JSON list of C-alpha atoms in Angstrom, two decimals:
[
{"chain": "A", "resi": 1, "resn": "MET", "atom": "CA", "xyz": [-26.07, -39.56, 0.32]},
{"chain": "A", "resi": 2, "resn": "ARG", "atom": "CA", "xyz": [-27.40, -36.99, -1.96]},
{"chain": "A", "resi": 3, "resn": "LEU", "atom": "CA", "xyz": [-27.01, -34.68, 0.90]},
{"chain": "A", "resi": 4, "resn": "ARG", "atom": "CA", "xyz": [-23.45, -34.96, 1.68]},
{"chain": "A", "resi": 5, "resn": "GLN", "atom": "CA", "xyz": [-22.42, -34.53, -2.28]},
{"chain": "A", "resi": 6, "resn": "ILE", "atom": "CA", "xyz": [-24.45, -31.16, -2.28]},
{"chain": "A", "resi": 7, "resn": "SER", "atom": "CA", "xyz": [-22.37, -30.39, 0.64]},
{"chain": "A", "resi": 8, "resn": "THR", "atom": "CA", "xyz": [-19.22, -31.21, -0.76]},
{"chain": "A", "resi": 9, "resn": "MET", "atom": "CA", "xyz": [-20.14, -29.72, -4.19]},
{"chain": "A", "resi": 10, "resn": "VAL", "atom": "CA", "xyz": [-21.09, -26.70, -1.89]},
{"chain": "A", "resi": 11, "resn": "PHE", "atom": "CA", "xyz": [-17.60, -26.45, 0.00]},
{"chain": "A", "resi": 12, "resn": "VAL", "atom": "CA", "xyz": [-15.47, -27.00, -3.19]},
{"chain": "A", "resi": 13, "resn": "GLY", "atom": "CA", "xyz": [-17.34, -24.33, -4.82]},
{"chain": "A", "resi": 14, "resn": "SER", "atom": "CA", "xyz": [-16.74, -22.00, -1.63]},
{"chain": "A", "resi": 15, "resn": "MET", "atom": "CA", "xyz": [-13.33, -22.88, -2.06]},
{"chain": "A", "resi": 16, "resn": "MET", "atom": "CA", "xyz": [-12.64, -22.26, -5.72]},
{"chain": "A", "resi": 17, "resn": "SER", "atom": "CA", "xyz": [-14.44, -18.78, -5.12]},
{"chain": "A", "resi": 18, "resn": "LEU", "atom": "CA", "xyz": [-11.80, -17.89, -2.40]},
{"chain": "A", "resi": 19, "resn": "LEU", "atom": "CA", "xyz": [-9.24, -19.12, -4.47]},
{"chain": "A", "resi": 20, "resn": "CYS", "atom": "CA", "xyz": [-10.60, -17.22, -7.26]},
{"chain": "A", "resi": 21, "resn": "CYS", "atom": "CA", "xyz": [-11.49, -13.64, -5.57]},
{"chain": "A", "resi": 22, "resn": "GLY", "atom": "CA", "xyz": [-8.43, -13.29, -3.81]},
{"chain": "A", "resi": 23, "resn": "VAL", "atom": "CA", "xyz": [-9.07, -14.06, -0.31]},
{"chain": "A", "resi": 24, "resn": "MET", "atom": "CA", "xyz": [-6.31, -17.35, -0.39]},
{"chain": "A", "resi": 25, "resn": "SER", "atom": "CA", "xyz": [-3.85, -15.18, -2.22]},
{"chain": "A", "resi": 26, "resn": "GLU", "atom": "CA", "xyz": [-0.40, -15.94, -3.06]},
{"chain": "A", "resi": 27, "resn": "GLN", "atom": "CA", "xyz": [1.91, -14.13, -1.54]},
{"chain": "A", "resi": 28, "resn": "HIS", "atom": "CA", "xyz": [3.82, -11.79, -3.75]},
{"chain": "A", "resi": 29, "resn": "ASP", "atom": "CA", "xyz": [7.30, -10.01, -3.42]},
{"chain": "A", "resi": 30, "resn": "ALA", "atom": "CA", "xyz": [7.26, -7.00, -1.17]},
{"chain": "A", "resi": 31, "resn": "ASN", "atom": "CA", "xyz": [10.07, -5.50, -3.06]},
{"chain": "A", "resi": 32, "resn": "ASP", "atom": "CA", "xyz": [8.30, -5.77, -6.56]},
{"chain": "A", "resi": 33, "resn": "ILE", "atom": "CA", "xyz": [5.01, -4.44, -5.42]},
{"chain": "A", "resi": 34, "resn": "ALA", "atom": "CA", "xyz": [7.03, -1.35, -3.70]},
{"chain": "A", "resi": 35, "resn": "ARG", "atom": "CA", "xyz": [9.26, -0.76, -6.94]},
{"chain": "A", "resi": 36, "resn": "ASP", "atom": "CA", "xyz": [6.23, -0.96, -9.02]},
{"chain": "A", "resi": 37, "resn": "ILE", "atom": "CA", "xyz": [4.21, 1.78, -6.85]},
{"chain": "A", "resi": 38, "resn": "MET", "atom": "CA", "xyz": [7.16, 3.90, -6.95]},
{"chain": "A", "resi": 39, "resn": "HIS", "atom": "CA", "xyz": [6.91, 3.35, -10.69]},
{"chain": "A", "resi": 40, "resn": "GLU", "atom": "CA", "xyz": [3.23, 4.28, -10.74]},
{"chain": "A", "resi": 41, "resn": "THR", "atom": "CA", "xyz": [3.86, 6.97, -8.81]},
{"chain": "A", "resi": 42, "resn": "ASN", "atom": "CA", "xyz": [6.28, 8.43, -11.05]},
{"chain": "A", "resi": 43, "resn": "LYS", "atom": "CA", "xyz": [4.04, 8.08, -14.64]},
{"chain": "A", "resi": 44, "resn": "TYR", "atom": "CA", "xyz": [1.50, 9.84, -12.78]},
{"chain": "A", "resi": 45, "resn": "ARG", "atom": "CA", "xyz": [3.59, 12.77, -11.44]},
{"chain": "A", "resi": 46, "resn": "LEU", "atom": "CA", "xyz": [4.90, 12.90, -15.21]},
{"chain": "A", "resi": 47, "resn": "MET", "atom": "CA", "xyz": [1.73, 13.00, -16.48]},
{"chain": "A", "resi": 48, "resn": "HIS", "atom": "CA", "xyz": [1.25, 16.21, -14.68]},
{"chain": "A", "resi": 49, "resn": "ASP", "atom": "CA", "xyz": [4.57, 18.16, -15.87]},
{"chain": "A", "resi": 50, "resn": "LEU", "atom": "CA", "xyz": [6.53, 17.14, -12.38]},
{"chain": "A", "resi": 51, "resn": "LYS", "atom": "CA", "xyz": [9.84, 15.54, -12.12]},
{"chain": "A", "resi": 52, "resn": "PRO", "atom": "CA", "xyz": [10.28, 11.75, -10.85]},
{"chain": "A", "resi": 53, "resn": "LEU", "atom": "CA", "xyz": [10.92, 11.13, -7.44]},
{"chain": "A", "resi": 54, "resn": "GLU", "atom": "CA", "xyz": [13.74, 9.31, -6.29]},
{"chain": "A", "resi": 55, "resn": "TRP", "atom": "CA", "xyz": [13.93, 6.09, -4.14]},
{"chain": "A", "resi": 56, "resn": "ASP", "atom": "CA", "xyz": [15.47, 6.85, -0.87]},
{"chain": "A", "resi": 57, "resn": "PRO", "atom": "CA", "xyz": [16.33, 4.00, 1.16]},
{"chain": "A", "resi": 58, "resn": "ALA", "atom": "CA", "xyz": [15.91, 5.72, 4.78]},
{"chain": "A", "resi": 59, "resn": "LEU", "atom": "CA", "xyz": [11.99, 6.55, 3.85]},
{"chain": "A", "resi": 60, "resn": "ALA", "atom": "CA", "xyz": [11.70, 2.88, 2.19]},
{"chain": "A", "resi": 61, "resn": "ASP", "atom": "CA", "xyz": [12.73, 1.33, 5.76]},
{"chain": "A", "resi": 62, "resn": "MET", "atom": "CA", "xyz": [10.50, 4.18, 7.92]},
{"chain": "A", "resi": 63, "resn": "ALA", "atom": "CA", "xyz": [7.61, 3.02, 5.16]},
{"chain": "A", "resi": 64, "resn": "GLN", "atom": "CA", "xyz": [8.25, -0.70, 5.83]},
{"chain": "A", "resi": 65, "resn": "ARG", "atom": "CA", "xyz": [8.61, -0.30, 9.41]},
{"chain": "A", "resi": 66, "resn": "HIS", "atom": "CA", "xyz": [5.28, 1.30, 9.49]},
{"chain": "A", "resi": 67, "resn": "SER", "atom": "CA", "xyz": [3.33, -1.62, 7.06]},
{"chain": "A", "resi": 68, "resn": "SER", "atom": "CA", "xyz": [5.03, -4.17, 9.40]},
{"chain": "A", "resi": 69, "resn": "ASP", "atom": "CA", "xyz": [3.70, -2.30, 12.47]},
{"chain": "A", "resi": 70, "resn": "MET", "atom": "CA", "xyz": [0.59, -2.29, 11.18]},
{"chain": "A", "resi": 71, "resn": "VAL", "atom": "CA", "xyz": [0.43, -5.85, 10.06]},
{"chain": "A", "resi": 72, "resn": "ASP", "atom": "CA", "xyz": [1.88, -7.02, 13.76]},
{"chain": "A", "resi": 73, "resn": "ARG", "atom": "CA", "xyz": [-0.53, -4.72, 15.68]},
{"chain": "A", "resi": 74, "resn": "ASN", "atom": "CA", "xyz": [-3.64, -5.33, 13.61]},
{"chain": "A", "resi": 75, "resn": "PHE", "atom": "CA", "xyz": [-4.65, -1.67, 12.90]},
{"chain": "A", "resi": 76, "resn": "PHE", "atom": "CA", "xyz": [-4.69, 0.65, 9.78]},
{"chain": "A", "resi": 77, "resn": "SER", "atom": "CA", "xyz": [-3.73, 4.29, 10.88]},
{"chain": "A", "resi": 78, "resn": "HIS", "atom": "CA", "xyz": [-1.45, 6.99, 10.41]},
{"chain": "A", "resi": 79, "resn": "VAL", "atom": "CA", "xyz": [-1.16, 6.95, 13.60]},
{"chain": "A", "resi": 80, "resn": "THR", "atom": "CA", "xyz": [0.46, 3.82, 16.01]},
{"chain": "A", "resi": 81, "resn": "PRO", "atom": "CA", "xyz": [-1.82, 2.29, 18.60]},
{"chain": "A", "resi": 82, "resn": "ASP", "atom": "CA", "xyz": [0.37, 4.18, 21.17]},
{"chain": "A", "resi": 83, "resn": "GLY", "atom": "CA", "xyz": [-0.15, 7.63, 19.51]},
{"chain": "A", "resi": 84, "resn": "LYS", "atom": "CA", "xyz": [2.90, 8.15, 17.27]},
{"chain": "A", "resi": 85, "resn": "THR", "atom": "CA", "xyz": [1.94, 10.11, 14.30]},
{"chain": "A", "resi": 86, "resn": "MET", "atom": "CA", "xyz": [4.23, 9.84, 11.03]},
{"chain": "A", "resi": 87, "resn": "ARG", "atom": "CA", "xyz": [6.35, 13.22, 12.07]},
{"chain": "A", "resi": 88, "resn": "ASP", "atom": "CA", "xyz": [7.11, 11.62, 15.58]},
{"chain": "A", "resi": 89, "resn": "ARG", "atom": "CA", "xyz": [8.19, 8.48, 13.30]},
{"chain": "A", "resi": 90, "resn": "ALA", "atom": "CA", "xyz": [10.15, 10.41, 11.40]},
{"chain": "A", "resi": 91, "resn": "VAL", "atom": "CA", "xyz": [11.86, 12.52, 14.11]},
{"chain": "A", "resi": 92, "resn": "GLU", "atom": "CA", "xyz": [12.84, 8.96, 15.78]},
{"chain": "A", "resi": 93, "resn": "LEU", "atom": "CA", "xyz": [14.40, 8.02, 12.70]},
{"chain": "A", "resi": 94, "resn": "GLY", "atom": "CA", "xyz": [16.33, 11.11, 11.90]},
{"chain": "A", "resi": 95, "resn": "LEU", "atom": "CA", "xyz": [14.07, 11.94, 8.86]},
{"chain": "A", "resi": 96, "resn": "TYR", "atom": "CA", "xyz": [12.58, 15.00, 9.82]},
{"chain": "A", "resi": 97, "resn": "SER", "atom": "CA", "xyz": [12.87, 18.39, 12.06]},
{"chain": "A", "resi": 98, "resn": "GLU", "atom": "CA", "xyz": [10.73, 21.22, 12.35]},
{"chain": "A", "resi": 99, "resn": "THR", "atom": "CA", "xyz": [13.22, 23.33, 10.34]},
{"chain": "A", "resi": 100, "resn": "SER", "atom": "CA", "xyz": [14.31, 20.82, 7.97]},
{"chain": "A", "resi": 101, "resn": "GLN", "atom": "CA", "xyz": [11.76, 19.80, 5.35]},
{"chain": "A", "resi": 102, "resn": "GLN", "atom": "CA", "xyz": [8.23, 18.53, 4.54]},
{"chain": "A", "resi": 103, "resn": "ILE", "atom": "CA", "xyz": [7.33, 14.64, 4.72]},
{"chain": "A", "resi": 104, "resn": "ALA", "atom": "CA", "xyz": [4.10, 12.90, 3.83]},
{"chain": "A", "resi": 105, "resn": "GLU", "atom": "CA", "xyz": [2.70, 9.81, 3.94]},
{"chain": "A", "resi": 106, "resn": "ASN", "atom": "CA", "xyz": [-0.06, 7.81, 2.03]},
{"chain": "A", "resi": 107, "resn": "ILE", "atom": "CA", "xyz": [-1.14, 4.38, 3.46]},
{"chain": "A", "resi": 108, "resn": "GLY", "atom": "CA", "xyz": [-2.81, 1.68, 1.88]},
{"chain": "A", "resi": 109, "resn": "MET", "atom": "CA", "xyz": [-4.59, -1.98, 2.27]},
{"chain": "A", "resi": 110, "resn": "ILE", "atom": "CA", "xyz": [-5.55, -3.96, -0.48]},
{"chain": "A", "resi": 111, "resn": "THR", "atom": "CA", "xyz": [-6.65, -7.23, -1.42]},
{"chain": "A", "resi": 112, "resn": "PRO", "atom": "CA", "xyz": [-5.72, -8.70, -4.81]},
{"chain": "A", "resi": 113, "resn": "GLY", "atom": "CA", "xyz": [-8.36, -10.40, -6.75]},
{"chain": "A", "resi": 114, "resn": "ILE", "atom": "CA", "xyz": [-11.20, -8.79, -5.62]},
{"chain": "A", "resi": 115, "resn": "LEU", "atom": "CA", "xyz": [-13.23, -5.56, -6.44]},
{"chain": "A", "resi": 116, "resn": "THR", "atom": "CA", "xyz": [-12.43, -2.42, -3.91]},
{"chain": "A", "resi": 117, "resn": "ASN", "atom": "CA", "xyz": [-15.33, -0.47, -2.33]},
{"chain": "A", "resi": 118, "resn": "LYS", "atom": "CA", "xyz": [-14.75, 1.50, -5.22]},
{"chain": "A", "resi": 119, "resn": "ASN", "atom": "CA", "xyz": [-15.71, -1.36, -7.39]},
{"chain": "A", "resi": 120, "resn": "VAL", "atom": "CA", "xyz": [-11.94, -1.40, -8.57]},
{"chain": "A", "resi": 121, "resn": "TYR", "atom": "CA", "xyz": [-11.04, -5.03, -9.19]},
{"chain": "A", "resi": 122, "resn": "VAL", "atom": "CA", "xyz": [-7.05, -5.70, -8.23]},
{"chain": "A", "resi": 123, "resn": "PRO", "atom": "CA", "xyz": [-5.24, -8.00, -10.11]},
{"chain": "A", "resi": 124, "resn": "ASP", "atom": "CA", "xyz": [-3.42, -10.41, -8.39]},
{"chain": "A", "resi": 125, "resn": "THR", "atom": "CA", "xyz": [0.29, -9.14, -9.67]},
{"chain": "A", "resi": 126, "resn": "PRO", "atom": "CA", "xyz": [2.54, -7.08, -8.23]},
{"chain": "A", "resi": 127, "resn": "GLY", "atom": "CA", "xyz": [1.96, -4.79, -11.26]},
{"chain": "A", "resi": 128, "resn": "GLY", "atom": "CA", "xyz": [-1.86, -4.76, -10.74]},
{"chain": "A", "resi": 129, "resn": "ILE", "atom": "CA", "xyz": [-1.48, -4.19, -6.83]},
{"chain": "A", "resi": 130, "resn": "ALA", "atom": "CA", "xyz": [0.76, -1.58, -7.69]},
{"chain": "A", "resi": 131, "resn": "PHE", "atom": "CA", "xyz": [-1.46, 0.12, -10.22]},
{"chain": "A", "resi": 132, "resn": "THR", "atom": "CA", "xyz": [-4.45, -0.13, -8.45]},
{"chain": "A", "resi": 133, "resn": "GLN", "atom": "CA", "xyz": [-3.34, 1.05, -4.97]},
{"chain": "A", "resi": 134, "resn": "VAL", "atom": "CA", "xyz": [-1.74, 3.78, -7.02]},
{"chain": "A", "resi": 135, "resn": "ALA", "atom": "CA", "xyz": [-5.15, 4.91, -8.67]},
{"chain": "A", "resi": 136, "resn": "LEU", "atom": "CA", "xyz": [-7.27, 4.47, -5.44]},
{"chain": "A", "resi": 137, "resn": "TRP", "atom": "CA", "xyz": [-4.97, 6.81, -3.81]},
{"chain": "A", "resi": 138, "resn": "VAL", "atom": "CA", "xyz": [-5.49, 9.52, -7.18]},
{"chain": "A", "resi": 139, "resn": "GLN", "atom": "CA", "xyz": [-8.98, 9.27, -6.21]},
{"chain": "A", "resi": 140, "resn": "SER", "atom": "CA", "xyz": [-8.39, 10.71, -2.95]},
{"chain": "A", "resi": 141, "resn": "PRO", "atom": "CA", "xyz": [-7.55, 14.70, -2.75]},
{"chain": "A", "resi": 142, "resn": "GLY", "atom": "CA", "xyz": [-5.49, 14.43, 0.26]},
{"chain": "A", "resi": 143, "resn": "HIS", "atom": "CA", "xyz": [-3.37, 11.38, -1.33]},
{"chain": "A", "resi": 144, "resn": "ARG", "atom": "CA", "xyz": [-3.42, 12.98, -4.84]},
{"chain": "A", "resi": 145, "resn": "LEU", "atom": "CA", "xyz": [-1.79, 16.07, -3.43]},
{"chain": "A", "resi": 146, "resn": "ASN", "atom": "CA", "xyz": [1.06, 14.34, -1.83]},
{"chain": "A", "resi": 147, "resn": "MET", "atom": "CA", "xyz": [1.88, 12.49, -4.98]},
{"chain": "A", "resi": 148, "resn": "LEU", "atom": "CA", "xyz": [1.97, 15.39, -6.83]},
{"chain": "A", "resi": 149, "resn": "ASN", "atom": "CA", "xyz": [3.48, 18.18, -4.52]},
{"chain": "A", "resi": 150, "resn": "PRO", "atom": "CA", "xyz": [6.43, 19.33, -6.35]},
{"chain": "A", "resi": 151, "resn": "ASP", "atom": "CA", "xyz": [8.44, 20.31, -3.33]},
{"chain": "A", "resi": 152, "resn": "TYR", "atom": "CA", "xyz": [9.05, 16.54, -2.66]},
{"chain": "A", "resi": 153, "resn": "LYS", "atom": "CA", "xyz": [12.08, 14.88, -4.30]},
{"chain": "A", "resi": 154, "resn": "PHE", "atom": "CA", "xyz": [12.24, 11.28, -2.60]},
{"chain": "A", "resi": 155, "resn": "ILE", "atom": "CA", "xyz": [10.15, 8.52, -2.05]},
{"chain": "A", "resi": 156, "resn": "GLY", "atom": "CA", "xyz": [10.15, 5.46, 0.01]},
{"chain": "A", "resi": 157, "resn": "VAL", "atom": "CA", "xyz": [7.70, 2.54, -0.35]},
{"chain": "A", "resi": 158, "resn": "GLY", "atom": "CA", "xyz": [7.22, -0.71, 1.97]},
{"chain": "A", "resi": 159, "resn": "VAL", "atom": "CA", "xyz": [4.92, -3.45, 2.00]},
{"chain": "A", "resi": 160, "resn": "ARG", "atom": "CA", "xyz": [3.76, -6.22, 3.79]},
{"chain": "A", "resi": 161, "resn": "PHE", "atom": "CA", "xyz": [1.54, -9.18, 3.16]},
{"chain": "A", "resi": 162, "resn": "ASP", "atom": "CA", "xyz": [-0.50, -9.92, 6.09]},
{"chain": "A", "resi": 163, "resn": "GLY", "atom": "CA", "xyz": [-0.25, -13.90, 5.62]},
{"chain": "A", "resi": 164, "resn": "VAL", "atom": "CA", "xyz": [-3.94, -14.02, 5.03]},
{"chain": "A", "resi": 165, "resn": "ARG", "atom": "CA", "xyz": [-5.59, -11.90, 2.57]},
{"chain": "A", "resi": 166, "resn": "TYR", "atom": "CA", "xyz": [-4.38, -7.96, 2.80]},
{"chain": "A", "resi": 167, "resn": "TYR", "atom": "CA", "xyz": [-1.03, -6.31, 1.38]},
{"chain": "A", "resi": 168, "resn": "TYR", "atom": "CA", "xyz": [-0.54, -3.02, 3.94]},
{"chain": "A", "resi": 169, "resn": "ILE", "atom": "CA", "xyz": [1.55, -0.52, 1.78]},
{"chain": "A", "resi": 170, "resn": "THR", "atom": "CA", "xyz": [2.98, 2.71, 3.06]},
{"chain": "A", "resi": 171, "resn": "GLN", "atom": "CA", "xyz": [4.42, 5.31, 0.89]},
{"chain": "A", "resi": 172, "resn": "VAL", "atom": "CA", "xyz": [6.56, 8.27, 2.46]},
{"chain": "A", "resi": 173, "resn": "PHE", "atom": "CA", "xyz": [7.53, 11.24, 0.56]},
{"chain": "A", "resi": 174, "resn": "ARG", "atom": "CA", "xyz": [10.10, 14.36, 1.64]}
]
């Protein structure tokens, strides 16, 4: 009997730690997170005397498609399992040609309610997820350059929750 009580306490304690640590995160509205990521990105640009980016629905559609594809096919990369790059995807949607303009992409995968591998706590709110993801991109030279490129005028963000743990986030600039 004593062993059953201990086992039950361990199970309940484990479930409580899962809940508090984000493994069983409540799903937040992806549009709220996307909007907040755009705002956080623009705040960062303003700190560097750059104009804010304007929301572009076509870029947001491209970003959303990629985030959804990563969840649906269980991968995390700028290149799809069938070898399509970000530029390939942009060309297919009519958003890029060799003679038109630059285009760039940041991707992220984040779990709310836990510490990241960079020892950053991810608050389990749309704003907290957005703030932390942008902060993590700022720490990466390539991602930071995309956010601070003065040639970019537009942004689109797509967010998809995998239903269990992770938010897959794609940010596209042109």
